[in-house]
């Protein structure tokens, strides 16, 4: 009985609606009841508490829905993303307190925040340990079952019955399935089991849009939101200006160190391809020996002999990209987007990789989904894979996705992932 109750409780806690209600009730209401019950008679105190409550409601809603949006791209978030997401929205709330000079209860903000973060971590633990999906697939057509920790793949051989343990059905719907299997898929849908076309499900699992089968994805479905692109531009300019007290001194110090190291001007400029296929001048800190950097467009390889000792450090930490903040202010680039490529490379890729030019439908970025997930490339085959990540970003362009990439960029800077 105890095992049955425990299993039932865990199943209930896996539903996001249940998690939402429990999290809000405990972290917002119960914490308030415990802390405020003694002095509700004071209208002044009630006003202070009301402002604190509104702020924490905002933090809770933003964190909860950010986590759910992030889960679309990362599935199990793990603790390294839960804490930054919560911290980000809490800092936004505290910034609102300072700007609007609101009264607040330190004890309520602290108590509610601690309980709220603990519950988010607990729910993610439940999802990570117990929410492994069982995906049944039909053995027809173009089927690929990658090894991922959050999915158990089950081959379906019998069209007469549906395994009750299967959570999702995957099938190549363009494979010309026999009638009995079409009836099987219809029966699964009627029983509430989601049926996904193989390319769509793999896109969600891998975070890539396969360009080998672009005919299965109408290009119209890859069009990014024009409204969000306008908002994104405003956010870019605001963040660059706000960050100047930190980035400007770093720019000066890095520039001086680079000039001492290379005996040349610290800024390296190069023509890159931007939004709409238009060329622009991109700026970086010089990281290569001046006499060796202009050797034509080529891939940067591991332990590239052209890179200086200081250059290797600033490339690993991505400090060499800081001058591109000027490109962001000019409107050539965004903080987040596909990395801009050299003109010669783009011309070659357009000949060898189908739909390559489509990545220029959005502004290039200092960091991007492909950059944090795949890193730098050394050949055309790797560039093709990286393009699939770029297409996934374009298709899912949103504030929450940009925020996720921002957090992953910080991790990339700390770990040096993908540096050349």
Short mmCIF file of N, CA, C and O in Angstrom, two decimals, residues 135-145 153-159 166 169-173 175-178 180-181 184-185 198:
data_model
loop_
_atom_site.label_atom_id
_atom_site.label_comp_id
_atom_site.label_asym_id
_atom_site.label_seq_id
_atom_site.Cartn_x
_atom_site.Cartn_y
_atom_site.Cartn_z
N UNK A 135 9.12 5.94 -25.54
CA UNK A 135 8.68 6.31 -26.89
C UNK A 135 8.65 5.06 -27.76
O UNK A 135 9.68 4.40 -27.96
N UNK A 136 7.47 4.71 -28.24
CA UNK A 136 7.34 3.59 -29.16
C UNK A 136 7.48 4.08 -30.59
O UNK A 136 6.96 5.14 -30.94
N UNK A 137 8.22 3.35 -31.42
CA UNK A 137 8.42 3.78 -32.81
C UNK A 137 8.05 2.66 -33.78
O UNK A 137 8.23 1.47 -33.49
N UNK A 138 7.50 3.07 -34.92
CA UNK A 138 7.15 2.13 -35.98
C UNK A 138 8.35 1.90 -36.87
O UNK A 138 8.98 2.87 -37.32
N UNK A 139 8.72 0.65 -37.16
CA UNK A 139 9.95 0.35 -37.92
C UNK A 139 9.77 0.52 -39.43
O UNK A 139 9.99 -0.41 -40.20
N UNK A 140 9.36 1.72 -39.85
CA UNK A 140 9.18 1.99 -41.28
C UNK A 140 9.83 3.34 -41.61
O UNK A 140 9.77 4.29 -40.83
N UNK A 141 10.43 3.41 -42.79
CA UNK A 141 10.93 4.68 -43.30
C UNK A 141 12.18 5.16 -42.59
O UNK A 141 13.02 4.39 -42.13
N UNK A 142 12.29 6.48 -42.49
CA UNK A 142 13.48 7.13 -41.94
C UNK A 142 13.35 7.28 -40.42
O UNK A 142 12.82 8.26 -39.93
N UNK A 143 13.82 6.28 -39.69
CA UNK A 143 13.71 6.26 -38.24
C UNK A 143 15.09 6.24 -37.62
O UNK A 143 15.95 5.46 -38.01
N UNK A 144 15.30 7.12 -36.65
CA UNK A 144 16.57 7.22 -35.94
C UNK A 144 16.27 7.33 -34.45
O UNK A 144 15.43 8.13 -34.05
N UNK A 145 16.92 6.51 -33.63
CA UNK A 145 16.65 6.51 -32.18
C UNK A 145 17.95 6.83 -31.42
O UNK A 145 18.67 5.93 -31.02
N UNK A 153 13.52 3.90 -25.86
CA UNK A 153 12.92 3.60 -27.16
C UNK A 153 12.40 2.16 -27.19
O UNK A 153 13.09 1.23 -26.77
N UNK A 154 11.18 1.99 -27.69
CA UNK A 154 10.57 0.67 -27.77
C UNK A 154 10.06 0.45 -29.20
O UNK A 154 9.24 1.23 -29.69
N UNK A 155 10.53 -0.60 -29.82
CA UNK A 155 10.08 -0.92 -31.18
C UNK A 155 8.70 -1.58 -31.13
O UNK A 155 8.46 -2.48 -30.33
N UNK A 156 7.76 -1.11 -31.98
CA UNK A 156 6.40 -1.65 -32.01
C UNK A 156 6.25 -2.57 -33.21
O UNK A 156 6.38 -2.12 -34.35
N UNK A 157 6.01 -3.83 -32.95
CA UNK A 157 5.89 -4.82 -34.03
C UNK A 157 4.45 -5.23 -34.30
O UNK A 157 4.14 -5.76 -35.37
N UNK A 158 3.58 -5.01 -33.32
CA UNK A 158 2.20 -5.49 -33.44
C UNK A 158 1.24 -4.30 -33.54
O UNK A 158 1.15 -3.47 -32.64
N UNK A 159 0.52 -4.23 -34.67
CA UNK A 159 -0.42 -3.13 -34.89
C UNK A 159 -1.78 -3.38 -34.24
O UNK A 159 -2.69 -2.55 -34.37
N UNK A 166 3.50 3.07 -22.92
CA UNK A 166 4.10 3.97 -23.91
C UNK A 166 3.53 5.37 -23.76
O UNK A 166 2.31 5.56 -23.69
N UNK A 169 4.22 8.05 -29.41
CA UNK A 169 4.45 7.22 -30.60
C UNK A 169 5.19 8.04 -31.65
O UNK A 169 4.82 9.19 -31.93
N UNK A 170 6.25 7.47 -32.20
CA UNK A 170 6.99 8.12 -33.28
C UNK A 170 6.88 7.30 -34.55
O UNK A 170 7.05 6.08 -34.52
N UNK A 171 6.60 7.97 -35.67
CA UNK A 171 6.48 7.27 -36.95
C UNK A 171 6.90 8.19 -38.08
O UNK A 171 6.73 9.42 -37.99
N UNK A 172 7.46 7.61 -39.12
CA UNK A 172 7.75 8.37 -40.34
C UNK A 172 6.45 8.39 -41.15
O UNK A 172 6.12 7.43 -41.84
N UNK A 173 5.72 9.49 -41.06
CA UNK A 173 4.40 9.58 -41.69
C UNK A 173 4.48 9.72 -43.20
O UNK A 173 3.46 9.71 -43.88
N UNK A 175 6.35 7.57 -44.95
CA UNK A 175 6.91 6.29 -45.40
C UNK A 175 5.90 5.41 -46.12
O UNK A 175 6.22 4.28 -46.47
N UNK A 176 4.68 5.87 -46.35
CA UNK A 176 3.67 5.05 -47.01
C UNK A 176 3.27 3.86 -46.15
O UNK A 176 3.37 2.70 -46.57
N UNK A 177 2.80 4.15 -44.93
CA UNK A 177 2.47 3.09 -43.97
C UNK A 177 1.28 2.26 -44.46
O UNK A 177 0.32 2.81 -45.02
N UNK A 178 1.31 0.94 -44.22
CA UNK A 178 0.15 0.10 -44.54
C UNK A 178 -1.09 0.55 -43.76
O UNK A 178 -0.97 1.17 -42.70
N UNK A 180 -3.20 -0.95 -41.87
CA UNK A 180 -3.37 -1.41 -40.49
C UNK A 180 -2.56 -0.54 -39.51
O UNK A 180 -2.98 -0.32 -38.37
N UNK A 181 -1.42 0.00 -39.99
CA UNK A 181 -0.62 0.86 -39.13
C UNK A 181 -1.20 2.26 -39.04
O UNK A 181 -1.06 2.95 -38.02
N UNK A 184 -3.74 1.94 -36.53
CA UNK A 184 -3.06 1.85 -35.24
C UNK A 184 -2.75 3.24 -34.69
O UNK A 184 -3.00 3.53 -33.51
N UNK A 185 -2.22 4.12 -35.55
CA UNK A 185 -1.89 5.48 -35.13
C UNK A 185 -3.14 6.26 -34.74
O UNK A 185 -3.14 7.02 -33.76
N UNK A 198 8.51 11.54 -37.18
CA UNK A 198 9.86 11.27 -36.69
C UNK A 198 10.75 12.51 -36.72
O UNK A 198 11.47 12.79 -35.75
#
